[in-house]
One Martini backbone bead per residue (centre of mass of N, CA, C, O) as a GRO file, in nm:
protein
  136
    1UNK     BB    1  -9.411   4.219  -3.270
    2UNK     BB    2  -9.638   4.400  -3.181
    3UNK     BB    3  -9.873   4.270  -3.384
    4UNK     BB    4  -9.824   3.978  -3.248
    5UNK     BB    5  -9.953   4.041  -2.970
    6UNK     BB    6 -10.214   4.155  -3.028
    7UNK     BB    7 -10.305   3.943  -3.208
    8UNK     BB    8 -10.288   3.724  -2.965
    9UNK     BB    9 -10.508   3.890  -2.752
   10UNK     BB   10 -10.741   3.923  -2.926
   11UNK     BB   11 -10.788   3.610  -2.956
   12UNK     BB   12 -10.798   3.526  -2.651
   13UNK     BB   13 -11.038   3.701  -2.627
   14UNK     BB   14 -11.216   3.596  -2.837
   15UNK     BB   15 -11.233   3.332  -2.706
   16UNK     BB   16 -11.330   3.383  -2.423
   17UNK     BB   17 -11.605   3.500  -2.512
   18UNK     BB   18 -11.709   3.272  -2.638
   19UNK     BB   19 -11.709   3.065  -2.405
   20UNK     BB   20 -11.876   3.268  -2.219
   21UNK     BB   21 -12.124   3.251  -2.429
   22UNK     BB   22 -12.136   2.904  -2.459
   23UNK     BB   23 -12.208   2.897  -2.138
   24UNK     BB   24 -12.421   3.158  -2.047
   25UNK     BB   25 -12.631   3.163  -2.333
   26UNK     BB   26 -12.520   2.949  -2.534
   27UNK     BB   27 -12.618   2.624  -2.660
   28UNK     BB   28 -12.520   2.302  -2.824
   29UNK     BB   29 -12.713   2.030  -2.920
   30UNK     BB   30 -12.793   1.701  -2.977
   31UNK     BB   31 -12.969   1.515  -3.078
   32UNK     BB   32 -12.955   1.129  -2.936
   33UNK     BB   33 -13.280   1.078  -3.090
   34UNK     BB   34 -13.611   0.979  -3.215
   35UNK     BB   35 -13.826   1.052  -3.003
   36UNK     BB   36 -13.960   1.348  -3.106
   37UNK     BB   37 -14.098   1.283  -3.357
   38UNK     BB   38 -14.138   1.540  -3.580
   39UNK     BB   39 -13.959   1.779  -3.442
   40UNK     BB   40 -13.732   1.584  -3.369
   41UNK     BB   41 -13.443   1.432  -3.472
   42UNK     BB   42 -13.172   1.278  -3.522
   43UNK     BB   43 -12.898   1.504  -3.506
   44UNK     BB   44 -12.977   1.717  -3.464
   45UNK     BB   45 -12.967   2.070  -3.409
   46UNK     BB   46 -12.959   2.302  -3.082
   47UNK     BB   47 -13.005   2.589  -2.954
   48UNK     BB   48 -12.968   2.743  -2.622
   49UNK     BB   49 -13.134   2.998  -2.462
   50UNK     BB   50 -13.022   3.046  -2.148
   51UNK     BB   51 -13.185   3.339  -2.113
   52UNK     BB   52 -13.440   3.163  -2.142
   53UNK     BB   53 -13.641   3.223  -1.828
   54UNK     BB   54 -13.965   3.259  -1.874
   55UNK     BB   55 -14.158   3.190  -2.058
   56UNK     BB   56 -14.361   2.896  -2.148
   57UNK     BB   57 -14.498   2.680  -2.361
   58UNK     BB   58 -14.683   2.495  -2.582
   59UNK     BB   59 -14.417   2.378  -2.776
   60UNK     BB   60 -14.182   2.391  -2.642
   61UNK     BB   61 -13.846   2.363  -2.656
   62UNK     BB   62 -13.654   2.174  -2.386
   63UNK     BB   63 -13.410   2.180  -2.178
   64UNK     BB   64 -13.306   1.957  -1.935
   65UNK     BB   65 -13.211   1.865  -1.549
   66UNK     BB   66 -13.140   1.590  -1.356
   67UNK     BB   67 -12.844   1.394  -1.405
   68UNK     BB   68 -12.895   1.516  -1.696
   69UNK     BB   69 -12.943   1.599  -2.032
   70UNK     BB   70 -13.273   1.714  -2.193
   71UNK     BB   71 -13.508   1.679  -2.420
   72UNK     BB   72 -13.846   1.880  -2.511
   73UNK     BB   73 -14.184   1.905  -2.448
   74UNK     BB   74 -14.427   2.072  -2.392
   75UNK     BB   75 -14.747   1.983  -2.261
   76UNK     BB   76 -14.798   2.121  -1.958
   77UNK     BB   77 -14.885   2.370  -1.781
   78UNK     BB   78 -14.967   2.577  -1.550
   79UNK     BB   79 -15.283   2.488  -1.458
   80UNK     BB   80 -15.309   2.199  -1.537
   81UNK     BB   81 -15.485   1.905  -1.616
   82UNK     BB   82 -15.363   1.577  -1.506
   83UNK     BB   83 -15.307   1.246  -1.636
   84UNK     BB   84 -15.150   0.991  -1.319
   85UNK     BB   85 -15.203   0.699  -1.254
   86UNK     BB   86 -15.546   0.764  -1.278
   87UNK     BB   87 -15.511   1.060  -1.220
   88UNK     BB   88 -15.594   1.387  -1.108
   89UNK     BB   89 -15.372   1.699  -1.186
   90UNK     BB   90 -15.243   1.999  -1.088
   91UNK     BB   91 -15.046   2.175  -1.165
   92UNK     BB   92 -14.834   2.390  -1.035
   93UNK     BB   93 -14.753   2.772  -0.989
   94UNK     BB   94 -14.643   2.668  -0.680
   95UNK     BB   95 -14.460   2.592  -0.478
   96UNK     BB   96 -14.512   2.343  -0.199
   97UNK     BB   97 -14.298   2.438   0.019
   98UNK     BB   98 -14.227   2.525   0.341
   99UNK     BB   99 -13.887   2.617   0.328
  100UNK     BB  100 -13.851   2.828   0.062
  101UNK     BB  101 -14.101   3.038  -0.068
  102UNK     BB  102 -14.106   3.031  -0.322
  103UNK     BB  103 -14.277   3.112  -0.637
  104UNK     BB  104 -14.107   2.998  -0.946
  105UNK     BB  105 -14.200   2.656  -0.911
  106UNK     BB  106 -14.322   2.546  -1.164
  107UNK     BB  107 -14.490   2.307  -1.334
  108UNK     BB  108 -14.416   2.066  -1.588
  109UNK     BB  109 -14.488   1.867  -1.892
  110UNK     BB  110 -14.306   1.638  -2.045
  111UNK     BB  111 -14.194   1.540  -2.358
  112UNK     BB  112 -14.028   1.195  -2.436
  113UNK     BB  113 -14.199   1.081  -2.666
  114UNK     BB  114 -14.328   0.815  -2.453
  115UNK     BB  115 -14.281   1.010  -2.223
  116UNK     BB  116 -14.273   1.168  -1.891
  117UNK     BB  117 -14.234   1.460  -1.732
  118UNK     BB  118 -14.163   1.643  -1.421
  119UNK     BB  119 -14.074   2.029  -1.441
  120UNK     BB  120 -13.926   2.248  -1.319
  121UNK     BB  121 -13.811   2.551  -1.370
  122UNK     BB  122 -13.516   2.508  -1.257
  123UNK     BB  123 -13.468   2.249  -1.455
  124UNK     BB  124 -13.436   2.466  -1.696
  125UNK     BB  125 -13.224   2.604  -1.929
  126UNK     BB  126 -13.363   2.598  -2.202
  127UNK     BB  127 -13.473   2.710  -2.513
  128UNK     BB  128 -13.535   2.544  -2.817
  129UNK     BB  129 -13.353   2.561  -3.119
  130UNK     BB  130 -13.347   2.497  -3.449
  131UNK     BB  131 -13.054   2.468  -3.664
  132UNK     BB  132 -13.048   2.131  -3.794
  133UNK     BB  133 -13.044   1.883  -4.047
  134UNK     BB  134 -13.021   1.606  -4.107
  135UNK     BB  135 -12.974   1.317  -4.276
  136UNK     BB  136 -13.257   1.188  -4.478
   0.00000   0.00000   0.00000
């Protein structure tokens, strides 16, 4: 009877463990389309590292939310000039607003496909790597 408490104890921790790892350090997302082609295809499988909250590079791919969760590809990091509807802007590398005063809000240009959006750093979930490969 002891065996069995201890059993089902540990059993709860460690369920417990990996809930608390699966929810706020790594997270795995399905590609839900083949937008990405050839960086990832539909079905792939990536890991999020949660945790991965620092340097973002050109080619990185990166989990982001706006009012749902987006997988892309960073395009132009700050400080990069980009044209957009016909215009050059630079990317900020600080929030431009005047009354949060945040220095850590640079923006980036992600590639979705054929789309592109303007992604706050604070929007980016995590960086993600390729798990699995979908069936060819």
């Amino acid at each position: 009877m002891r065996n069995a408490l201890k059993f089902i104890l540990t059993l709860a921790l460690a369920l417990v463990l990996m809930l608390a790892v699966r929810s706020y350090a790594f997270t795995i997302y399905k590609v839900p389309n083949s937008s990405l082609e050839p960086v990832l295809k539909k079905n792939d499988r990536v890991v999020v590292n949660r945790l991965s909250r620092g340097r973002f590079l050109r080619g990185d791919i990166v989990v982001f939310t706006a009012d749902s969760s987006y997988i892309g590809v960073i395009g132009n990091i700050p400080g990069d000039t980009v044209a957009l509807g016909g215009r050059q802007y630079v990317l900020p590398e600080r929030c431009g607003c005047q009354r949060c005063g945040c220095s850590e809000r640079a923006v980036f240009l992600v590639r979705q496909g054929g789309r592109q959006a303007l992604i706050h750093r604070d929007d980016i979930i995590g960086k993600a790597y390729r798990l699995s490969f979908a069936q060819r």
